[in-house]
Structures are given as C-alpha cells and as structure tokens.
Short mmCIF file of C-alpha atoms in Angstrom, two decimals:
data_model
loop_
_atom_site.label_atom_id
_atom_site.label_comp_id
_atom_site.label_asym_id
_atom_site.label_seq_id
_atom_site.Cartn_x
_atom_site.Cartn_y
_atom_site.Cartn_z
CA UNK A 8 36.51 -32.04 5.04
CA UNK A 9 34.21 -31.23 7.68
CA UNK A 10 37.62 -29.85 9.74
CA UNK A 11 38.42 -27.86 6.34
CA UNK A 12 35.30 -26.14 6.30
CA UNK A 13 34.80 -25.34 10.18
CA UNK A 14 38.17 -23.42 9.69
CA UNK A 15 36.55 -21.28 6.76
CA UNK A 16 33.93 -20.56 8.59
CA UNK A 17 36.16 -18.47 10.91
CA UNK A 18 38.02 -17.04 8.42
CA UNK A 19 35.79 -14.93 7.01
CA UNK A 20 35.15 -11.61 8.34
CA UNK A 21 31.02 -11.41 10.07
CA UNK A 22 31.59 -7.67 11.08
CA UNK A 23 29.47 -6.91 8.13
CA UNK A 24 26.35 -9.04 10.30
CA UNK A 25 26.62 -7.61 13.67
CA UNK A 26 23.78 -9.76 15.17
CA UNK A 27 26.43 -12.78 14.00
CA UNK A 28 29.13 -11.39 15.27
CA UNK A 29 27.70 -10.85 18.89
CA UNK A 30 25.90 -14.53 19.00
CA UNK A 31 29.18 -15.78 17.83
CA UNK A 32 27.14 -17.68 14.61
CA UNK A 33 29.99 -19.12 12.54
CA UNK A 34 27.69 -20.14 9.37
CA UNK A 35 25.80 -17.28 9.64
CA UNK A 36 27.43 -15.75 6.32
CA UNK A 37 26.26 -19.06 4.50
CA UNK A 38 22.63 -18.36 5.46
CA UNK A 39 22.53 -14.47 5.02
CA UNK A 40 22.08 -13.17 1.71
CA UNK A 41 24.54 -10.34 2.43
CA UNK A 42 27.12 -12.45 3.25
CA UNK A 43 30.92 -10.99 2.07
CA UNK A 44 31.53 -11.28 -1.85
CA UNK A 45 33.64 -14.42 -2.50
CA UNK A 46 36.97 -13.52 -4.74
CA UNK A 47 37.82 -16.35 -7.16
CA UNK A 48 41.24 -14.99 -6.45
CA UNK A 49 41.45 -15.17 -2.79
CA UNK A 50 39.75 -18.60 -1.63
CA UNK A 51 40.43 -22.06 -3.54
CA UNK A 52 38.58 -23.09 -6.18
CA UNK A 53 37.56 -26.71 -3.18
CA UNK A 54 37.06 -24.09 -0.75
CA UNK A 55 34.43 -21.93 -3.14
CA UNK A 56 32.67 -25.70 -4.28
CA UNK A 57 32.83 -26.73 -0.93
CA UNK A 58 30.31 -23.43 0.10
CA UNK A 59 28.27 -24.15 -3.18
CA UNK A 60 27.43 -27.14 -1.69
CA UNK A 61 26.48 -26.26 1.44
CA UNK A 62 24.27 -23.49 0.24
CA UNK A 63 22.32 -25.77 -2.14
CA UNK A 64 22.08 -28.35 0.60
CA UNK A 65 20.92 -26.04 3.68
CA UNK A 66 19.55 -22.91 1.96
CA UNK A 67 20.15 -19.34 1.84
CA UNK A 68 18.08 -17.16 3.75
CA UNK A 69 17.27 -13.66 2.45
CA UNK A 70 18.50 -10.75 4.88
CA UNK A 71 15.09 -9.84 5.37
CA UNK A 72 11.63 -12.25 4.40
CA UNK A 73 8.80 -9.38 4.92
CA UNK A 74 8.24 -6.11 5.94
CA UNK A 75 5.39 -7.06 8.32
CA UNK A 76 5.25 -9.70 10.70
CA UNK A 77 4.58 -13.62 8.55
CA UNK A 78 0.59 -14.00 8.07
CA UNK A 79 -0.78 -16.46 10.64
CA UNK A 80 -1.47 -19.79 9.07
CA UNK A 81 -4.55 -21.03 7.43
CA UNK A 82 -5.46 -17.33 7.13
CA UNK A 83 -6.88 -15.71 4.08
CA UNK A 84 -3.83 -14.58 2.69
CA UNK A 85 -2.16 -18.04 3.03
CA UNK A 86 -5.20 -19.90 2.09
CA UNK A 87 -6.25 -18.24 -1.66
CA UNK A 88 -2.63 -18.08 -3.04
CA UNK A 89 -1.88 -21.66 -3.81
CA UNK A 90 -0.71 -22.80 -0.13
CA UNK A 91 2.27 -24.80 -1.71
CA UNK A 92 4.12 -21.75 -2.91
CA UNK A 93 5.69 -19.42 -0.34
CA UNK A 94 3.56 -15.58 -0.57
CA UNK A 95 6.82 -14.07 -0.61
CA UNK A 96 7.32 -14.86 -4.11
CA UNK A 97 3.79 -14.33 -4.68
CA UNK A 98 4.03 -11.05 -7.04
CA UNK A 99 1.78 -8.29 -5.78
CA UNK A 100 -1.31 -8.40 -7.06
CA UNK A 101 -1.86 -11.49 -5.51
CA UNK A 102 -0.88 -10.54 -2.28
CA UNK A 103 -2.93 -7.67 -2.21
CA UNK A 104 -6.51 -9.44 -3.68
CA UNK A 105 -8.06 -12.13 -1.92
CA UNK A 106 -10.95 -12.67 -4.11
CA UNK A 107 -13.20 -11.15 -6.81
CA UNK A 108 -16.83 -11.89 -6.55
CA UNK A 109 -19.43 -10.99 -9.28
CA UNK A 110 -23.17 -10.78 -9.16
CA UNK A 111 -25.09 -11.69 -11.98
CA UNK A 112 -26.85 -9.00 -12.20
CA UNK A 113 -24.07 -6.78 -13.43
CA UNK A 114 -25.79 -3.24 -11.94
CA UNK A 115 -23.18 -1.19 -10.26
CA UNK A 116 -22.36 -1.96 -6.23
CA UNK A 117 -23.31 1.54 -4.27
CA UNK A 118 -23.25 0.36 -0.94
CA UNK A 119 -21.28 -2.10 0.97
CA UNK A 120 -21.42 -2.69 4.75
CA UNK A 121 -19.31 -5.49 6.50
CA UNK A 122 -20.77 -6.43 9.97
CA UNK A 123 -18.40 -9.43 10.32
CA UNK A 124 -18.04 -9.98 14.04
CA UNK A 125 -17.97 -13.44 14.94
CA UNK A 126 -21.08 -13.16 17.82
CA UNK A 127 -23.52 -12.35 14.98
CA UNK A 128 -26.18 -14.41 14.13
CA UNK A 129 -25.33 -13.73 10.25
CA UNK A 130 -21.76 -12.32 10.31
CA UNK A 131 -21.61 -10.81 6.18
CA UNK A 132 -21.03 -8.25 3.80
CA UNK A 133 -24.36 -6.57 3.03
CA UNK A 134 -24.25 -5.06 -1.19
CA UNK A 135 -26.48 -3.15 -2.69
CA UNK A 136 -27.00 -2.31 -6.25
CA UNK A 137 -28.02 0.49 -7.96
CA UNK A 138 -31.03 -1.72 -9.28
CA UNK A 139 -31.92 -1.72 -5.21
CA UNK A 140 -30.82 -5.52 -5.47
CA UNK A 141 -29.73 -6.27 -2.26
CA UNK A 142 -27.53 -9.82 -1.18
CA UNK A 143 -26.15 -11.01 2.41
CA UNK A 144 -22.75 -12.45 1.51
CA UNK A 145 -21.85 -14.50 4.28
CA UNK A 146 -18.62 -13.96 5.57
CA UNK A 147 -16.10 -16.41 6.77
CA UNK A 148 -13.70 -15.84 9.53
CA UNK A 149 -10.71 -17.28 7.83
CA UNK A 150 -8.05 -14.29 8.96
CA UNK A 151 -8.60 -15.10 12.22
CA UNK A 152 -5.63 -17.32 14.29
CA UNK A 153 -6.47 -20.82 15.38
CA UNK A 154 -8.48 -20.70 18.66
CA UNK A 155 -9.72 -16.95 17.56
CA UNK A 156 -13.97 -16.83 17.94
CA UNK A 157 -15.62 -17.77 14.83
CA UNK A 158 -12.32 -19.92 13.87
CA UNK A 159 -13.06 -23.24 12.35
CA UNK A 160 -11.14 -25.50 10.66
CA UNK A 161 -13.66 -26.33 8.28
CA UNK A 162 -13.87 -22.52 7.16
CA UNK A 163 -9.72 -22.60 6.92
CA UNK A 164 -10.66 -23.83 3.23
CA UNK A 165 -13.27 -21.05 2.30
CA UNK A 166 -12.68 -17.48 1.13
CA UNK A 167 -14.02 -15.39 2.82
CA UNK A 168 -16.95 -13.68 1.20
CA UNK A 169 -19.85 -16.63 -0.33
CA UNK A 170 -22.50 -15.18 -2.13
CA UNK A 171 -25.35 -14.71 -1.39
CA UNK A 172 -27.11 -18.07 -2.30
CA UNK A 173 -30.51 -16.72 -3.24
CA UNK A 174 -28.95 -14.37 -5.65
CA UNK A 175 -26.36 -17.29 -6.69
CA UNK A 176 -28.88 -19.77 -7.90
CA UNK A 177 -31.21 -16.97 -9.11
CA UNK A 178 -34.05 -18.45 -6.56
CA UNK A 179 -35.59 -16.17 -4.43
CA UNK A 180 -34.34 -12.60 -6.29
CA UNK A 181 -37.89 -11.10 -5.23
CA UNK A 182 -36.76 -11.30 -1.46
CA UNK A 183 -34.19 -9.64 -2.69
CA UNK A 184 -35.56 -6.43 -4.91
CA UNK A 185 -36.24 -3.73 -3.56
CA UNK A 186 -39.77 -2.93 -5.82
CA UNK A 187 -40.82 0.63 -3.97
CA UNK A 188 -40.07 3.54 -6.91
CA UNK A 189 -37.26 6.31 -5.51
CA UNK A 190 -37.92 9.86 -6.63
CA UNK A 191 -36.49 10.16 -10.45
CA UNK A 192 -34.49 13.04 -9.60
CA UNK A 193 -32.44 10.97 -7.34
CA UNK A 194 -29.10 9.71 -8.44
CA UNK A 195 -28.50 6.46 -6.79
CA UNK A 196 -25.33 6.32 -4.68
CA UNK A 197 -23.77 5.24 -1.01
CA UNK A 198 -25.74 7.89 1.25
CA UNK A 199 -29.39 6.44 0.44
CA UNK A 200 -28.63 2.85 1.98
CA UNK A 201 -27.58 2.15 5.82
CA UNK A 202 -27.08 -1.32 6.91
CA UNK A 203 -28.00 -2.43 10.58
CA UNK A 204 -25.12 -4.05 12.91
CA UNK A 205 -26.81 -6.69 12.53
CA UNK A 206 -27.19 -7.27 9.16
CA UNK A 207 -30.90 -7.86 9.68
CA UNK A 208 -32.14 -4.29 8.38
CA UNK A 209 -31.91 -1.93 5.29
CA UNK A 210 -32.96 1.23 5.45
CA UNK A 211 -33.26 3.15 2.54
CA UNK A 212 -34.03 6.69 1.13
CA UNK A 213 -35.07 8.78 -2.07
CA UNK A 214 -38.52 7.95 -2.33
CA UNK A 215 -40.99 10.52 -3.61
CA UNK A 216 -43.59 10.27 -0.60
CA UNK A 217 -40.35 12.42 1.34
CA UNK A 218 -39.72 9.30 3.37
CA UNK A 219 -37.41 6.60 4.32
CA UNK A 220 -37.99 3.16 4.56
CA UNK A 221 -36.75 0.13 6.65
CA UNK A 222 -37.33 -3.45 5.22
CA UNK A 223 -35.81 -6.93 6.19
CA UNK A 224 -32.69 -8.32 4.58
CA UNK A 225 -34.81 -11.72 5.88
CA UNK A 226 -37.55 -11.56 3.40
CA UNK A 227 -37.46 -8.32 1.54
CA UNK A 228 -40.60 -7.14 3.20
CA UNK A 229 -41.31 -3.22 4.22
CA UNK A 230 -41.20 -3.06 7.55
CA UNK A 231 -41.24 0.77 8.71
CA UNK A 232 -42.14 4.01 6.73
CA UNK A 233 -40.68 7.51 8.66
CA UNK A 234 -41.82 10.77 8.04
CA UNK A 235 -40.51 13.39 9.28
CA UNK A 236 -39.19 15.86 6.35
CA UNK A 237 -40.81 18.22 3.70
CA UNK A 238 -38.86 17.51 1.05
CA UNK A 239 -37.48 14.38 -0.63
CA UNK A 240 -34.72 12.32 1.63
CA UNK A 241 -31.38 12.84 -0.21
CA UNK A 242 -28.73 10.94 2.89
CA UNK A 243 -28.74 8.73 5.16
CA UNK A 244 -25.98 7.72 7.88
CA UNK A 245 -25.83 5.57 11.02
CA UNK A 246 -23.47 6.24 14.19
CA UNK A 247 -21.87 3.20 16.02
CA UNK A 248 -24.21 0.93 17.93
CA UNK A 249 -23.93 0.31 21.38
CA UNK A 250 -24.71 -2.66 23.19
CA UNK A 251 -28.15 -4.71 22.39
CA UNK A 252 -27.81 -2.68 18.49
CA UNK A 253 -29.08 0.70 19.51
CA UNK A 254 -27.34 3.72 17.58
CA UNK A 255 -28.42 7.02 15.84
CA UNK A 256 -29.33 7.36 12.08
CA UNK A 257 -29.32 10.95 10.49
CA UNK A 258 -31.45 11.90 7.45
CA UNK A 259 -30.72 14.70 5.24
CA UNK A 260 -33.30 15.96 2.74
CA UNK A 261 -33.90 18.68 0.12
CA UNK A 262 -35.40 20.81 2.66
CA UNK A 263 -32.02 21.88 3.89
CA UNK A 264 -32.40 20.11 7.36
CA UNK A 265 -31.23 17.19 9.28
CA UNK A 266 -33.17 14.76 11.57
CA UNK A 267 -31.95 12.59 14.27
CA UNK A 268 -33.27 9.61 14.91
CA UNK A 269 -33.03 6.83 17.04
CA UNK A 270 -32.95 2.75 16.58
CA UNK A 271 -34.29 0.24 18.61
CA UNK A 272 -32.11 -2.73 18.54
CA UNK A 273 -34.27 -4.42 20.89
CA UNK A 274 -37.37 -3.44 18.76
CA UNK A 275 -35.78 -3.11 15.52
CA UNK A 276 -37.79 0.29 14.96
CA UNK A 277 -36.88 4.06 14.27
CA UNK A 278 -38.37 5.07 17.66
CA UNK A 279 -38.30 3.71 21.09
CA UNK A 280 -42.01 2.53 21.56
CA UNK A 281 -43.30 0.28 19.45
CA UNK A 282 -46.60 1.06 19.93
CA UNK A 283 -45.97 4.50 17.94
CA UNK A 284 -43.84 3.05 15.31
CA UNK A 285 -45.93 4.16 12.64
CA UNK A 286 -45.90 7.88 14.06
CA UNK A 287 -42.09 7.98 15.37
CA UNK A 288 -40.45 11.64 16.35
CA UNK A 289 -37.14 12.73 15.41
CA UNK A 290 -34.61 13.18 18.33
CA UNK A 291 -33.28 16.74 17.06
CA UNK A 292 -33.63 18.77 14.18
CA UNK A 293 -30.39 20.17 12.75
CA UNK A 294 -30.51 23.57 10.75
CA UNK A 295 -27.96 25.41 9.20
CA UNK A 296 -27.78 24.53 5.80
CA UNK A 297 -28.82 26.91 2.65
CA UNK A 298 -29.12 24.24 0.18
CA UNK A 299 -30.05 20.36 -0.31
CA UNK A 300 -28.22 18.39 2.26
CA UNK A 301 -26.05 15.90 -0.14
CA UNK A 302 -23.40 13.90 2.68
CA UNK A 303 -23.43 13.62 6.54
CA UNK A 304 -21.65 11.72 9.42
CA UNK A 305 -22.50 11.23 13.08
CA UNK A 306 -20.52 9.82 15.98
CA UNK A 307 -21.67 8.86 18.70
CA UNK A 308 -19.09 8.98 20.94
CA UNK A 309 -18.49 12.06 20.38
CA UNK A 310 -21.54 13.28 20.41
CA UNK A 311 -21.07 14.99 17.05
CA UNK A 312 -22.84 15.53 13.15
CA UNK A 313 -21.34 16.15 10.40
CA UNK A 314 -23.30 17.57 7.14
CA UNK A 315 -22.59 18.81 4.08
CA UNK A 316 -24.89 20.70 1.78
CA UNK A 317 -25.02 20.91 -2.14
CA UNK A 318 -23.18 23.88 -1.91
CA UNK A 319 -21.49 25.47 0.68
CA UNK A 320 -19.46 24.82 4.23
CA UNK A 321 -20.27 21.81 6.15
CA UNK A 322 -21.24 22.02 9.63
CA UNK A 323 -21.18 20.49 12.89
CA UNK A 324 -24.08 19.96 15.00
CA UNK A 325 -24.47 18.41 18.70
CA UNK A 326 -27.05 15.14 18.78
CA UNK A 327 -29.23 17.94 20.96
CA UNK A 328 -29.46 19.88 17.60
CA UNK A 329 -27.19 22.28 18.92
CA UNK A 330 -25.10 24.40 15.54
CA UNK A 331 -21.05 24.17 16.96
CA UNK A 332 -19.59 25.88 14.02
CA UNK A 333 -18.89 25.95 10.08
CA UNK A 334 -16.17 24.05 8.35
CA UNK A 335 -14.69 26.61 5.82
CA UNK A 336 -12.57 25.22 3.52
CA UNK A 337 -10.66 26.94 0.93
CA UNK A 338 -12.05 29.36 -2.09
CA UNK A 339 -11.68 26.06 -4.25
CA UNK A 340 -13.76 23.98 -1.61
CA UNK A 341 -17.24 24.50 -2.23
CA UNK A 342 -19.07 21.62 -2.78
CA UNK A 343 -18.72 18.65 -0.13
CA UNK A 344 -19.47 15.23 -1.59
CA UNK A 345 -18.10 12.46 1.05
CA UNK A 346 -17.21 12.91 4.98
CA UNK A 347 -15.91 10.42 7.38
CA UNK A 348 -14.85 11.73 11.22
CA UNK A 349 -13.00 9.71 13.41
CA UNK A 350 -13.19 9.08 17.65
CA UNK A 351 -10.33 11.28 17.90
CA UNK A 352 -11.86 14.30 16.61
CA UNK A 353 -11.01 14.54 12.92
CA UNK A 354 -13.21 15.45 9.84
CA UNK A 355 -11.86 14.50 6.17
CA UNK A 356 -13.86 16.26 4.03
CA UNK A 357 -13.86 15.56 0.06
CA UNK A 358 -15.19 18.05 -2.34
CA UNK A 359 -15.90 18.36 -5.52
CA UNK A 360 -13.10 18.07 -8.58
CA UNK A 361 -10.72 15.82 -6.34
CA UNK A 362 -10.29 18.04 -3.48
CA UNK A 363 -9.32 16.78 0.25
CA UNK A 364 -9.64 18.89 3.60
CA UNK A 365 -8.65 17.47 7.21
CA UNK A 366 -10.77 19.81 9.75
CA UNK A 367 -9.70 19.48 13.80
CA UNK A 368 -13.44 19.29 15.52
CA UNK A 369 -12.31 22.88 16.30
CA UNK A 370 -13.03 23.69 13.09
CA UNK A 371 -9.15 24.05 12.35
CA UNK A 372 -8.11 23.50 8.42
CA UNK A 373 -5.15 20.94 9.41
CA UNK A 374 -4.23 19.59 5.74
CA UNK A 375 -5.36 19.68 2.21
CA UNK A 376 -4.36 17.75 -1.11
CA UNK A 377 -5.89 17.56 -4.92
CA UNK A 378 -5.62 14.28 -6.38
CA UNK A 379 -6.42 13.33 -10.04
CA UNK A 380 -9.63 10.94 -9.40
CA UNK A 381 -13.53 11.48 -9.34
CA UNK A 382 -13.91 9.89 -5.67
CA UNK A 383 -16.48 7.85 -4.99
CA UNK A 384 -15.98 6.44 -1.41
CA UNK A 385 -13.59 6.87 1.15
CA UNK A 386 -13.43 5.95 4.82
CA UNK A 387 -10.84 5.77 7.83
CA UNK A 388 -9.33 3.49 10.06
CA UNK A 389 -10.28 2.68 13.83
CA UNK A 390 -7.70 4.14 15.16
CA UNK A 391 -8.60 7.79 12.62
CA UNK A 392 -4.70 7.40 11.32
CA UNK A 393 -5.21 6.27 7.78
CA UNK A 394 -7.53 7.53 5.33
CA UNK A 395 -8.56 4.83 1.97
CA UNK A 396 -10.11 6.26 -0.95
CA UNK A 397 -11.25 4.78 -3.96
CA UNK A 398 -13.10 6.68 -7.38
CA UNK A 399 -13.59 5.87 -10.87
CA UNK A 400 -10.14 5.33 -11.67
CA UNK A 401 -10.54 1.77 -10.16
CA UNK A 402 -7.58 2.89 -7.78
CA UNK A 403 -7.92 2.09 -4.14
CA UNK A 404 -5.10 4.19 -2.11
CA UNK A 405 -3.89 4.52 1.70
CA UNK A 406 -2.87 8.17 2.60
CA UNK A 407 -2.09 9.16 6.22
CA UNK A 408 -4.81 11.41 7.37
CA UNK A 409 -2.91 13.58 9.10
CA UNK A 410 -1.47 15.03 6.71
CA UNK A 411 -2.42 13.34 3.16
CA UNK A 412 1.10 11.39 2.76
CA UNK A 413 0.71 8.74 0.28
CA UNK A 414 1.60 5.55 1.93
CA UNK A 415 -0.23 2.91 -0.60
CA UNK A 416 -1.49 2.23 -4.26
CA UNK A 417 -3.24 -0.48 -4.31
CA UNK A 418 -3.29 -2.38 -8.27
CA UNK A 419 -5.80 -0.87 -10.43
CA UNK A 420 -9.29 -2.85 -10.89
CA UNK A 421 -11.17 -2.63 -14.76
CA UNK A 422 -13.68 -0.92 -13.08
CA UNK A 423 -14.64 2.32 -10.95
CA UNK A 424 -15.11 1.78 -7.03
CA UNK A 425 -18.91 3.19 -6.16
CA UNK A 426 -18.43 2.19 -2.28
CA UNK A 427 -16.05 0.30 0.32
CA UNK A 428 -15.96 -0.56 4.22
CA UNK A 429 -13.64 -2.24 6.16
CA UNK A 430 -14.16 -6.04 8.24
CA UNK A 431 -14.50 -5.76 11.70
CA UNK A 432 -10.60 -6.90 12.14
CA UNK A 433 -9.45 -4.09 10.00
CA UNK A 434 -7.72 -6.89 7.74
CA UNK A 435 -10.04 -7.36 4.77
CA UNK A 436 -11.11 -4.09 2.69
CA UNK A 437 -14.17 -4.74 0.65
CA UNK A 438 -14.86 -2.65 -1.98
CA UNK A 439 -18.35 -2.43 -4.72
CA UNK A 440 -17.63 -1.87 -8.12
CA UNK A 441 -19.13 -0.14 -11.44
CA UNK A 442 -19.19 -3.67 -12.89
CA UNK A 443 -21.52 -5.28 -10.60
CA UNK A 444 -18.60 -7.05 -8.45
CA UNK A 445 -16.89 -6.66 -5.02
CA UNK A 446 -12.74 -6.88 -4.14
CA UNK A 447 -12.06 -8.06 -1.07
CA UNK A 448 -8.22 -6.36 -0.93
CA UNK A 449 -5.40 -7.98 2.32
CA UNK A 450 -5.02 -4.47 4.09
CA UNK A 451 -3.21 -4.23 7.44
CA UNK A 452 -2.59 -0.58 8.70
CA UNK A 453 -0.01 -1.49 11.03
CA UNK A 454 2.05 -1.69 8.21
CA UNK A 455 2.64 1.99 7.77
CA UNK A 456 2.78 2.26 12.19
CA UNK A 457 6.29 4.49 12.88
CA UNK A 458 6.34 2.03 15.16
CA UNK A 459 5.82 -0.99 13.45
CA UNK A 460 8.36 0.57 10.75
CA UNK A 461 11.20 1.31 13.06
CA UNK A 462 10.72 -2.46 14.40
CA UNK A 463 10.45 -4.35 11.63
#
C-alpha cells in the first residue's frame, strides 16, 4: 500500500504549487488546500479512499493561514480568545477586541492617555470622565514576546487593562473627583485634560478663574494653579517628553491666544524654578487667531504649533512664538475641531460636518475627504502613515494619511467614541466611550505596509 501510494504521489501534476515543484515535495498536494481537483473518473475509487485517509490522518493545510505574520504566544490576542481554539477561526470581532471595560460610573470617557512603557513606575491607561472622574488603569504588558521588558509570566494570564481598584471597589472615589467647578459655558471634551508621561499628573482646564490646574493622579490633591490668560482656558495639549519627563504644554483660551509653557519633570511644575511655581511665565505667546482658540497640537521635534480657532484657518507657530503661515483649507473648511501632526511634517486637520484636510508643514493642501460621522477623536501613527478616527457612530476606522484611502473598519461599538490613544507598542488602541467604558481594539499598522503586503 505504502508502494501504491508513493507512486500517486508522483503522478499527479504539482506545476500548479511552484514552491513544490522546485523543493521536489511529493505530498505537498495532500497538505495544500489548492491541491488539483480529484476526477471520480480518472483515479480509482482505493486510490481516492486511500488520499481520504491520509488527509484525515495528517491534515490539510490551508494555502495561506494569515495575512500578517502568527501573533507571538501568550500575547494578548492569543491569551483573551479561548487559548484552545486556533484565532484563525476566531470570527472577527473577536480578533479585533481584546477587552471591554466599564466604569461604574457610567459618565462618558473624554480623555484617554496610555503611558504604557515598561520603565514606568505605574505603566496605565489614564480615563477621564466627563464628571472629572479620573482612574489609573494599570496596564499589563501581555503583547510583549517572552524575554521583552515588563514580560512576566504571571501577567501572560491578565488582560491587559485592570481597573482602577479605587474606582472598582468604590473606596477611595474622592481621590479620584475632581471637585474644582469648570466655567458653565464649557462643554467638556478631550482638549481640557493632558496626562503626564508619567502618569503621575493631570492637568486640567475650563475653570472660571481663566486658569489651569495641575493635581496628582496619587491623591487627587491640587497641586499647581497657572495664570497666564484673560479669558477662560478652552485647550490644552502636551508635546513629547524628553528624557527625565520634560516637554511643552500649550493653552488656548477665549482670548484668541496661545501660551507656551514648560514642564518640569524633575520638579513636576509648569515652570523651571520651583521657588516661583506659584508665579510661573509662559515660554511664548502665540497670536494670530480672530476667534476663541477651540484645538491645538505641538511637536517638539519639530519645533512646531498647531492651532485652530472657532472659526477660521489654523495656523502654525514656532515654540519662539514666531507666526509661519495659515492653513487654508477649502470654502467648505471653516471650522477646525481636531488636529494631530506627525514628525514627518504632516497636519490632518478635521473640521466641522465630517470634513478631512492633510496640510504639508508648507502649508500645502495635499488631500481631502468627507466622511458620514460627527468625529470625535482621531490620532496618527508613529511613523505619521496611518490616520484612526473614531465619532459618534461607534465606528473606529484606519485610513492612510496620505491620501485618505480606507484601509480598515473596525466592528461597530453601541456607543459613540469621545477619545482614543494608542499603547506605547502601537499594538493595543484604546478607545473612551459615550457609555462610560473603554475598547481596547488588536491594531497592528504593519498590516497595511506595501511592504509588508507584497511579502506576506
């Protein structure tokens, strides 16, 4: 028998397999699932039984498991889908959620910011409600491959967001309020909060004295009041840190101006003397703007700000204060609501009514797109290649940024996305919803690579 079959083997023709046919793999058509259609007609019926039985004995291999190179084991992906059961026959939704967490206190999730690097004292994701309910959700470094930094084998078995414990068993929630009154006339969203790198610091603006505030994730407690504008802080943004947690925040306000500041790491102050903390002084003062200042953006490493008034272009400042130039978008592109700029120069501007613009740092209109959503949040990749956006429609989407191709729909949550950010791995997409939960969503950009694509 085992004569008869070897014969078969080379009788059937593997020039439809050309990777068989060069490595000379005579069983290669048994463990293909493209292997040539059997006629009833042309091989005997002991010949055709003879094959059943070795494909139910040794398996049939699909021509092609996954799209992306196989998740590394014990990771997140592996670990929260039932680890017995292969995630390739997983159907999608559950490969694309990890996990669904929900605070108790059902108010909507505004801000989220995911300082997850392994070196941190804390490494979590930092929510805030619209309540001003804060929680430090520690975060678990399950994606990570064996031997990675902050691996463990005891976290292989959690997911990778825990709750924060005080807000869990409802036991400390008044180091957790924020109790100061904003200005009525504020609407609470994602610009008022910005999270230190090291999770250690809110600070937050819209109060009616015209300041902004810096408390302690710690204890809850008021640590810093700034002054500095005339009117009512409307934005707030923070550049990357550098080394030792120093990095630029920018303030917007109803006065129409910007002011840049700078953080202490060291001191964990707006300012760098601590002995003037109370009084600190604004590194620049950024004018420009007609109306109330509504978004902004800074990089640091560029050297760059990015505002956007109520009404009107945005426009691009130096960190000296210096005005570059004006962003003009189209007739239709009036009112800027969200901007994120990348290393590499680009500014993805979102407007008002579902409107996108892509602006070189030239001030060059690259690409544009409507889509049908009220967005709420958006943000790019590392690299500035991909652009994720996410609005009331509860529909979290992957576009190219370079020119707004479509390259992902994520499924649909039962409830609008207020705010998102990404883990420091680029693997794990958190996202804060309407409902008073966060999505952590399996994202890996390399996916839509040309390179990765033509490899894989």
């Amino acid at each position: 028998m085992r004569t008869f079959c070897f014969s078969v083997f080379f009788s059937f023709p593997l020039f439809k397999i050309p990777e068989a046919y060069f490595i000379r793999d005579p069983h290669t058509f048994l463990l293909t699932k493209d292997f040539i259609k059997v006629n009833i007609f042309t091989f005997p019926l002991l010949c055709l039984q003879a094959m059943e039985a070795q494909i139910q004995n040794f398996g049939q291999t699909p021509s092609q498991l996954l799209i992306e190179p196989h998740p590394p084991r014990s990771s997140a992906m592996h670990l929260c889908f039932l680890p017995q059961s292969p995630l390739m026959f997983k159907d999608q939704m559950q490969q694309d959620v990890i996990m669904v967490l929900k605070f108790p206190s059902n108010s909507p999730v505004t801000h989220v910011a995911a300082n997850t690097l392994p070196h941190l004292t804390i490494p979590a994701v930092v929510t805030v409600t619209c309540s001003r309910l804060f929680a430090v959700n520690r975060w678990h470094n399950t994606v990570g491959l064996r031997g990675a930094p902050g691996y463990s084998l005891d976290q292989a078995h959690h997911l990778p967001i825990e709750m924060d414990p005080l807000i869990a068993n409802n036991s400390g929630v008044n180091k957790r309020q924020i109790t100061d009154l904003v200005d009525q006339s504020i609407q609470i969203n994602a610009h008022c909060f910005v999270v230190t790198a090291d999770n250690r610091y809110i600070l937050i603006c819209g109060f009616w004295d015209k300041s902004f505030r810096v408390y302690s994730t710690e204890t809850g407690k008021l640590t810093q009041i700034v002054f500095g504008h005339w009117d009512v802080v409307t934005c707030l943004a923070r550049s990357e840190s550098y080394i030792g947690g120093d990095c630029y925040i920018v303030s917007g306000s109803r006065d129409a101006t910007l002011l840049l500041w700078y953080w202490s790491g060291r001191h964990h102050i707006i300012g760098d003397n601590p002995n003037s903390s109370d009084y600190p002084a604004p590194r620049a003062v950024l004018t420009g703007h007609d109306h109330e200042v509504v978004c902004v953006s800074v990089c640091a490493e560029l050297g760059l700000v990015i505002s956007g008034a109520k009404e009107g272009p945005c426009l691009v400042h130096t960190i000296t204060g210096d005005l570059l130039r004006a962003l003009e978008g189209t007739e239709n592109c009036l009112y800027p609501r969200l901007i994120s700029v990348s290393s590499e120069g680009h500014c993805i501007i979102y407007y008002e009514r579902g409107r996108f613009s892509n602006f070189s740092i030239n001030g060059k209109l690259l690409a544009q797109m409507e889509i049908n959503d009220s967005t709420r949040a958006i943000l790019l990749s590392s690299d500035g290649q991909n652009l994720v956006t996410g609005g009331d429609n509860g529909v979290v989407e992957v576009w190219q940024a370079c020119d707004f191709k479509q390259l992902y729909i994520y499924p649909g949550c039962d409830a609008g996305i207020r705010a998102m950010d990404l883990s420091h791995d680029q693997r794990t997409l958190i996202t804060g919803m309407a409902s008073g939960s966060i999505v952590a969503f399996n994202i890996d950009f390399n996916r839509w690579h040309y390179e990765h694509q033509n490899r894989y």
